[in-house]
PDB file of C-alpha atoms in Angstrom:
ATOM      1  CA  MET A 108    -150.835 -25.938  14.291  1.00  0.00           C
ATOM      2  CA  ARG A 109    -150.042 -28.735  13.021  1.00  0.00           C
ATOM      3  CA  ALA A 110    -149.399 -32.122  14.420  1.00  0.00           C
ATOM      4  CA  ARG A 111    -147.329 -35.557  13.362  1.00  0.00           C
ATOM      5  CA  VAL A 112    -146.820 -38.670  15.081  1.00  0.00           C
ATOM      6  CA  ARG A 113    -143.799 -39.664  15.831  1.00  0.00           C
ATOM      7  CA  ASP A 114    -141.802 -42.742  17.149  1.00  0.00           C
ATOM      8  CA  ARG A 115    -140.959 -41.170  20.345  1.00  0.00           C
ATOM      9  CA  SER A 116    -138.171 -43.992  21.400  1.00  0.00           C
ATOM     10  CA  VAL A 117    -136.033 -43.036  18.250  1.00  0.00           C
ATOM     11  CA  LEU A 118    -136.515 -38.689  16.754  1.00  0.00           C
ATOM     12  CA  ILE A 119    -136.094 -36.327  18.347  1.00  0.00           C
ATOM     13  CA  GLY A 120    -139.469 -34.961  19.061  1.00  0.00           C
ATOM     14  CA  ILE A 121    -139.358 -31.314  18.171  1.00  0.00           C
ATOM     15  CA  LEU A 122    -141.393 -27.966  18.407  1.00  0.00           C
ATOM     16  CA  VAL A 123    -140.681 -25.147  15.597  1.00  0.00           C
ATOM     17  CA  ALA A 124    -142.130 -21.613  17.044  1.00  0.00           C
ATOM     18  CA  GLU A 125    -141.432 -18.621  13.878  1.00  0.00           C
ATOM     19  CA  HIS A 126    -143.832 -15.983  13.155  1.00  0.00           C
ATOM     20  CA  LEU A 127    -142.828 -16.142   9.120  1.00  0.00           C
ATOM     21  CA  PRO A 128    -144.629 -18.614   7.228  1.00  0.00           C
ATOM     22  CA  LEU A 129    -141.940 -19.604   4.844  1.00  0.00           C
ATOM     23  CA  ILE A 130    -139.244 -19.414   7.370  1.00  0.00           C
ATOM     24  CA  ARG A 131    -141.564 -21.774   9.196  1.00  0.00           C
ATOM     25  CA  ARG A 132    -142.136 -24.494   6.732  1.00  0.00           C
ATOM     26  CA  GLY A 133    -137.965 -23.879   5.700  1.00  0.00           C
ATOM     27  CA  LEU A 134    -137.076 -24.671   9.239  1.00  0.00           C
ATOM     28  CA  VAL A 135    -139.705 -27.793   9.433  1.00  0.00           C
ATOM     29  CA  ALA A 136    -138.268 -29.540   6.239  1.00  0.00           C
ATOM     30  CA  SER A 137    -135.080 -29.335   7.325  1.00  0.00           C
ATOM     31  CA  LEU A 138    -135.217 -30.696  10.500  1.00  0.00           C
ATOM     32  CA  GLU A 139    -137.808 -33.438   9.268  1.00  0.00           C
ATOM     33  CA  GLY A 140    -135.114 -34.058   6.831  1.00  0.00           C
ATOM     34  CA  GLU A 141    -133.033 -35.325   9.049  1.00  0.00           C
ATOM     35  CA  SER A 142    -133.298 -39.251   9.603  1.00  0.00           C
ATOM     36  CA  ASP A 143    -132.990 -39.030  13.765  1.00  0.00           C
ATOM     37  CA  MET A 144    -136.023 -35.851  14.151  1.00  0.00           C
ATOM     38  CA  ARG A 145    -139.492 -34.959  13.554  1.00  0.00           C
ATOM     39  CA  VAL A 146    -141.629 -31.817  14.062  1.00  0.00           C
ATOM     40  CA  VAL A 147    -144.314 -33.095  15.948  1.00  0.00           C
ATOM     41  CA  ALA A 148    -145.745 -28.952  16.014  1.00  0.00           C
ATOM     42  CA  ASP A 149    -145.296 -26.009  14.609  1.00  0.00           C
ATOM     43  CA  VAL A 150    -146.774 -22.674  15.386  1.00  0.00           C
ATOM     44  CA  ALA A 151    -146.868 -18.799  14.578  1.00  0.00           C
ATOM     45  CA  ASP A 152    -147.633 -17.158  18.245  1.00  0.00           C
ATOM     46  CA  GLY A 153    -145.734 -17.460  20.925  1.00  0.00           C
ATOM     47  CA  GLU A 154    -149.050 -18.054  23.234  1.00  0.00           C
ATOM     48  CA  ASP A 155    -149.251 -20.828  21.770  1.00  0.00           C
ATOM     49  CA  VAL A 156    -146.332 -22.637  22.539  1.00  0.00           C
ATOM     50  CA  VAL A 157    -146.467 -23.806  25.961  1.00  0.00           C
ATOM     51  CA  PRO A 158    -150.329 -24.981  24.637  1.00  0.00           C
ATOM     52  CA  ALA A 159    -148.492 -27.218  22.102  1.00  0.00           C
ATOM     53  CA  VAL A 160    -145.759 -28.184  24.732  1.00  0.00           C
ATOM     54  CA  LEU A 161    -147.493 -29.551  26.962  1.00  0.00           C
ATOM     55  CA  ARG A 162    -150.076 -31.313  24.162  1.00  0.00           C
ATOM     56  CA  HIS A 163    -147.361 -33.085  21.593  1.00  0.00           C
ATOM     57  CA  ALA A 164    -144.064 -33.090  24.709  1.00  0.00           C
ATOM     58  CA  PRO A 165    -141.286 -32.368  21.748  1.00  0.00           C
ATOM     59  CA  GLU A 166    -137.906 -33.281  23.635  1.00  0.00           C
ATOM     60  CA  THR A 167    -137.355 -29.737  22.113  1.00  0.00           C
ATOM     61  CA  ALA A 168    -137.725 -26.563  21.263  1.00  0.00           C
ATOM     62  CA  VAL A 169    -136.448 -24.467  18.509  1.00  0.00           C
ATOM     63  CA  ILE A 170    -138.242 -20.601  18.738  1.00  0.00           C
ATOM     64  CA  ASP A 171    -137.788 -17.156  16.742  1.00  0.00           C
ATOM     65  CA  LEU A 172    -136.822 -14.864  19.317  1.00  0.00           C
ATOM     66  CA  ASP A 173    -139.084 -12.253  17.463  1.00  0.00           C
ATOM     67  CA  LEU A 174    -142.561 -13.976  17.877  1.00  0.00           C
ATOM     68  CA  PRO A 175    -145.667 -11.495  18.347  1.00  0.00           C
ATOM     69  CA  GLY A 176    -147.402 -12.484  21.337  1.00  0.00           C
ATOM     70  CA  ALA A 177    -144.730 -13.543  23.958  1.00  0.00           C
ATOM     71  CA  ASP A 178    -141.189 -13.154  22.779  1.00  0.00           C
ATOM     72  CA  GLY A 179    -138.607 -15.872  22.710  1.00  0.00           C
ATOM     73  CA  PHE A 180    -137.551 -14.773  25.511  1.00  0.00           C
ATOM     74  CA  THR A 181    -140.374 -15.287  27.538  1.00  0.00           C
ATOM     75  CA  THR A 182    -141.663 -17.974  25.788  1.00  0.00           C
ATOM     76  CA  ALA A 183    -138.338 -19.863  27.392  1.00  0.00           C
ATOM     77  CA  LEU A 184    -138.851 -19.051  30.609  1.00  0.00           C
ATOM     78  CA  ARG A 185    -142.538 -20.059  30.376  1.00  0.00           C
ATOM     79  CA  LEU A 186    -141.141 -23.237  29.358  1.00  0.00           C
ATOM     80  CA  HIS A 187    -138.861 -23.495  31.939  1.00  0.00           C
ATOM     81  CA  GLU A 188    -141.650 -23.086  34.449  1.00  0.00           C
ATOM     82  CA  GLU A 189    -144.074 -24.863  32.792  1.00  0.00           C
ATOM     83  CA  ALA A 190    -142.343 -28.041  30.987  1.00  0.00           C
ATOM     84  CA  PRO A 191    -138.864 -28.428  32.118  1.00  0.00           C
ATOM     85  CA  ARG A 192    -138.546 -31.235  30.259  1.00  0.00           C
ATOM     86  CA  CYS A 193    -138.564 -29.694  27.029  1.00  0.00           C
ATOM     87  CA  SER A 194    -135.139 -27.856  25.580  1.00  0.00           C
ATOM     88  CA  VAL A 195    -134.653 -24.349  24.209  1.00  0.00           C
ATOM     89  CA  LEU A 196    -133.147 -23.267  21.131  1.00  0.00           C
ATOM     90  CA  LEU A 197    -133.502 -20.030  20.413  1.00  0.00           C
ATOM     91  CA  LEU A 198    -133.067 -18.490  16.718  1.00  0.00           C
ATOM     92  CA  SER A 199    -132.231 -14.678  16.159  1.00  0.00           C
ATOM     93  CA  ARG A 200    -131.991 -12.753  12.811  1.00  0.00           C
ATOM     94  CA  ALA A 201    -129.271 -10.591  14.497  1.00  0.00           C
ATOM     95  CA  PRO A 202    -127.357 -12.073  17.051  1.00  0.00           C
ATOM     96  CA  ASN A 203    -125.854 -10.541  19.609  1.00  0.00           C
ATOM     97  CA  PRO A 204    -123.880 -11.233  23.151  1.00  0.00           C
ATOM     98  CA  GLY A 205    -126.598  -9.690  25.020  1.00  0.00           C
ATOM     99  CA  GLN A 206    -129.130 -11.950  23.970  1.00  0.00           C
ATOM    100  CA  VAL A 207    -126.843 -14.789  24.496  1.00  0.00           C
ATOM    101  CA  ARG A 208    -126.983 -13.324  28.072  1.00  0.00           C
ATOM    102  CA  ARG A 209    -130.074 -12.798  27.750  1.00  0.00           C
ATOM    103  CA  ALA A 210    -131.024 -16.524  26.284  1.00  0.00           C
ATOM    104  CA  PHE A 211    -128.413 -17.863  29.301  1.00  0.00           C
ATOM    105  CA  ALA A 212    -130.659 -16.118  31.848  1.00  0.00           C
ATOM    106  CA  VAL A 213    -134.648 -18.009  30.881  1.00  0.00           C
ATOM    107  CA  HIS A 214    -132.792 -21.488  31.035  1.00  0.00           C
ATOM    108  CA  ALA A 215    -132.184 -22.069  26.958  1.00  0.00           C
ATOM    109  CA  LEU A 216    -129.656 -24.345  26.389  1.00  0.00           C
ATOM    110  CA  GLY A 217    -128.793 -23.174  22.711  1.00  0.00           C
ATOM    111  CA  PHE A 218    -129.052 -19.985  20.425  1.00  0.00           C
ATOM    112  CA  MET A 219    -128.209 -19.511  17.323  1.00  0.00           C
ATOM    113  CA  SER A 220    -128.527 -17.396  14.739  1.00  0.00           C
ATOM    114  CA  LEU A 221    -131.449 -17.876  11.633  1.00  0.00           C
ATOM    115  CA  GLU A 222    -128.482 -17.849   8.946  1.00  0.00           C
ATOM    116  CA  VAL A 223    -127.088 -20.519  10.056  1.00  0.00           C
ATOM    117  CA  ASP A 224    -126.322 -23.400   8.107  1.00  0.00           C
ATOM    118  CA  PRO A 225    -128.900 -26.369   8.238  1.00  0.00           C
ATOM    119  CA  GLY A 226    -126.465 -29.017   9.256  1.00  0.00           C
ATOM    120  CA  GLN A 227    -125.243 -26.859  12.413  1.00  0.00           C
ATOM    121  CA  LEU A 228    -128.874 -26.356  13.239  1.00  0.00           C
ATOM    122  CA  ALA A 229    -129.888 -29.998  13.331  1.00  0.00           C
ATOM    123  CA  ASP A 230    -126.377 -31.072  15.307  1.00  0.00           C
ATOM    124  CA  GLY A 231    -127.648 -28.092  17.825  1.00  0.00           C
ATOM    125  CA  VAL A 232    -130.617 -29.494  18.427  1.00  0.00           C
ATOM    126  CA  ARG A 233    -129.240 -32.836  19.332  1.00  0.00           C
ATOM    127  CA  GLN A 234    -126.843 -30.890  21.600  1.00  0.00           C
ATOM    128  CA  VAL A 235    -130.048 -29.602  23.508  1.00  0.00           C
ATOM    129  CA  ALA A 236    -131.972 -32.571  23.211  1.00  0.00           C
ATOM    130  CA  ALA A 237    -129.481 -34.333  25.246  1.00  0.00           C
ATOM    131  CA  GLY A 238    -128.394 -31.783  27.915  1.00  0.00           C
ATOM    132  CA  ARG A 239    -126.212 -29.935  26.635  1.00  0.00           C
ATOM    133  CA  ARG A 240    -125.292 -25.899  25.216  1.00  0.00           C
ATOM    134  CA  ALA A 241    -125.595 -25.667  21.404  1.00  0.00           C
ATOM    135  CA  VAL A 242    -123.994 -21.808  21.176  1.00  0.00           C
ATOM    136  CA  ASP A 243    -122.296 -19.869  18.618  1.00  0.00           C
ATOM    137  CA  SER A 244    -118.330 -20.132  19.821  1.00  0.00           C
ATOM    138  CA  GLU A 245    -117.246 -16.161  18.911  1.00  0.00           C
ATOM    139  CA  LEU A 246    -120.721 -15.965  19.969  1.00  0.00           C
ATOM    140  CA  ALA A 247    -119.969 -17.519  23.191  1.00  0.00           C
ATOM    141  CA  VAL A 248    -116.708 -15.594  23.735  1.00  0.00           C
ATOM    142  CA  ALA A 249    -117.739 -12.474  23.111  1.00  0.00           C
ATOM    143  CA  ALA A 250    -120.874 -12.624  25.664  1.00  0.00           C
ATOM    144  CA  LEU A 251    -118.157 -13.992  28.522  1.00  0.00           C
ATOM    145  CA  ARG A 252    -116.198 -11.011  27.893  1.00  0.00           C
ATOM    146  CA  SER A 253    -119.072  -8.596  27.828  1.00  0.00           C
ATOM    147  CA  ALA A 254    -119.050  -6.311  30.812  1.00  0.00           C
ATOM    148  CA  ASP A 255    -121.477  -6.589  33.843  1.00  0.00           C
ATOM    149  CA  ASN A 256    -124.042  -4.272  33.808  1.00  0.00           C
ATOM    150  CA  PRO A 257    -123.664  -0.992  35.093  1.00  0.00           C
ATOM    151  CA  LEU A 258    -126.484   0.289  36.030  1.00  0.00           C
ATOM    152  CA  THR A 259    -128.872   0.902  39.274  1.00  0.00           C
ATOM    153  CA  ARG A 260    -132.222  -0.429  39.260  1.00  0.00           C
ATOM    154  CA  ARG A 261    -133.861   2.581  39.238  1.00  0.00           C
ATOM    155  CA  GLU A 262    -131.527   3.924  35.822  1.00  0.00           C
ATOM    156  CA  LEU A 263    -133.043   0.456  33.622  1.00  0.00           C
ATOM    157  CA  ASP A 264    -136.747   1.450  35.347  1.00  0.00           C
ATOM    158  CA  VAL A 265    -135.817   5.087  33.263  1.00  0.00           C
ATOM    159  CA  LEU A 266    -134.359   3.545  30.732  1.00  0.00           C
ATOM    160  CA  ARG A 267    -137.092   1.390  29.656  1.00  0.00           C
ATOM    161  CA  LEU A 268    -139.445   3.918  29.938  1.00  0.00           C
ATOM    162  CA  VAL A 269    -137.380   5.705  27.536  1.00  0.00           C
ATOM    163  CA  ALA A 270    -137.370   2.744  25.130  1.00  0.00           C
ATOM    164  CA  ARG A 271    -140.636   3.031  24.966  1.00  0.00           C
ATOM    165  CA  GLY A 272    -141.033   6.505  23.657  1.00  0.00           C
ATOM    166  CA  ALA A 273    -141.462   7.908  27.472  1.00  0.00           C
ATOM    167  CA  ARG A 274    -140.461  11.611  27.696  1.00  0.00           C
ATOM    168  CA  SER A 275    -139.113  12.631  31.116  1.00  0.00           C
ATOM    169  CA  GLY A 276    -141.881  14.437  32.388  1.00  0.00           C
ATOM    170  CA  GLU A 277    -143.784  10.737  31.557  1.00  0.00           C
ATOM    171  CA  ILE A 278    -141.391   9.098  33.283  1.00  0.00           C
ATOM    172  CA  ALA A 279    -141.221  11.254  36.513  1.00  0.00           C
ATOM    173  CA  ASP A 280    -145.272  10.782  36.734  1.00  0.00           C
ATOM    174  CA  GLN A 281    -144.448   7.080  36.298  1.00  0.00           C
ATOM    175  CA  LEU A 282    -142.397   6.777  38.374  1.00  0.00           C
ATOM    176  CA  PHE A 283    -142.852   9.608  41.250  1.00  0.00           C
ATOM    177  CA  LEU A 284    -139.713  11.320  40.917  1.00  0.00           C
ATOM    178  CA  SER A 285    -139.114  14.765  39.817  1.00  0.00           C
ATOM    179  CA  VAL A 286    -138.141  15.944  36.465  1.00  0.00           C
ATOM    180  CA  GLY A 287    -135.006  17.138  37.438  1.00  0.00           C
ATOM    181  CA  THR A 288    -134.241  13.732  39.061  1.00  0.00           C
ATOM    182  CA  VAL A 289    -135.361  11.892  35.841  1.00  0.00           C
ATOM    183  CA  ARG A 290    -132.922  14.008  33.995  1.00  0.00           C
ATOM    184  CA  ASN A 291    -129.910  13.238  36.403  1.00  0.00           C
ATOM    185  CA  HIS A 292    -130.475   9.180  35.754  1.00  0.00           C
ATOM    186  CA  LEU A 293    -130.665  10.167  32.767  1.00  0.00           C
ATOM    187  CA  SER A 294    -127.047  11.632  32.729  1.00  0.00           C
ATOM    188  CA  ARG A 295    -125.662   8.931  34.351  1.00  0.00           C
ATOM    189  CA  ILE A 296    -126.841   6.844  32.237  1.00  0.00           C
ATOM    190  CA  MET A 297    -125.050   8.207  28.934  1.00  0.00           C
ATOM    191  CA  CYS A 298    -122.179   8.533  30.962  1.00  0.00           C
ATOM    192  CA  LYS A 299    -121.942   5.057  32.289  1.00  0.00           C
ATOM    193  CA  THR A 300    -123.029   3.789  28.572  1.00  0.00           C
ATOM    194  CA  GLN A 301    -120.932   6.330  26.738  1.00  0.00           C
ATOM    195  CA  ALA A 302    -124.169   6.517  24.526  1.00  0.00           C
ATOM    196  CA  ARG A 303    -124.338  10.147  22.543  1.00  0.00           C
ATOM    197  CA  ASN A 304    -127.813  10.134  23.324  1.00  0.00           C
ATOM    198  CA  ARG A 305    -130.885   8.085  24.986  1.00  0.00           C
ATOM    199  CA  LEU A 306    -131.858   6.516  22.538  1.00  0.00           C
ATOM    200  CA  ASP A 307    -127.705   5.040  21.976  1.00  0.00           C
ATOM    201  CA  ALA A 308    -128.283   4.360  25.876  1.00  0.00           C
ATOM    202  CA  VAL A 309    -131.472   1.512  24.983  1.00  0.00           C
ATOM    203  CA  ARG A 310    -129.683   0.087  21.967  1.00  0.00           C
ATOM    204  CA  ILE A 311    -125.894  -0.218  23.355  1.00  0.00           C
ATOM    205  CA  ALA A 312    -128.518  -1.292  27.093  1.00  0.00           C
ATOM    206  CA  ASP A 313    -130.392  -4.067  24.754  1.00  0.00           C
ATOM    207  CA  ASP A 314    -127.588  -5.267  23.219  1.00  0.00           C
ATOM    208  CA  SER A 315    -125.991  -6.070  26.017  1.00  0.00           C
ATOM    209  CA  GLY A 316    -128.663  -7.402  27.530  1.00  0.00           C
ATOM    210  CA  TRP A 317    -129.639  -5.608  30.206  1.00  0.00           C
ATOM    211  CA  LEU A 318    -132.870  -4.623  29.479  1.00  0.00           C
TER     212      LEU A 318
END
């Protein structure tokens, strides 16, 4: 992690969190190239974000969803709880409407693709630093139109265990259910999600932001 001195009265202080070194350096260089911005810290692990924000006090954190240690959603929620003055812009390699909904749920103001144009990213940082949302318009509309979660809490518990690779018997043991009850839950889940199988149900639920 590197720290840089900045003029807080003029520049937007930014923390960049990205685990791939080449991409992180590219993000830092791109944002540093803006006359009104300064990257005050960059980290590679989600667990390092909150301590770095508390130490360097950036106005905005630009965070990759796929961080090791703690993912972008978890990190954004921690920042909202521990450093609420730092606005968050999340970046995704494969953005979908479900991720937008989850981003809003953890109080992120911005959500963009990692493939976004550098100028659009800089504009997004300015927007969230000013307390406004910055989301790709097509993704935002798709998120608003996406269906509400049809799954019950228990069905979500079952599906989360499926996502971790658990079999019906293991799910039954962990949730204190019979194997038959687990299978009934899985049948209802696949019916509600219109999935081909349980793994397809996991994909659909994840893309929709239900898990």
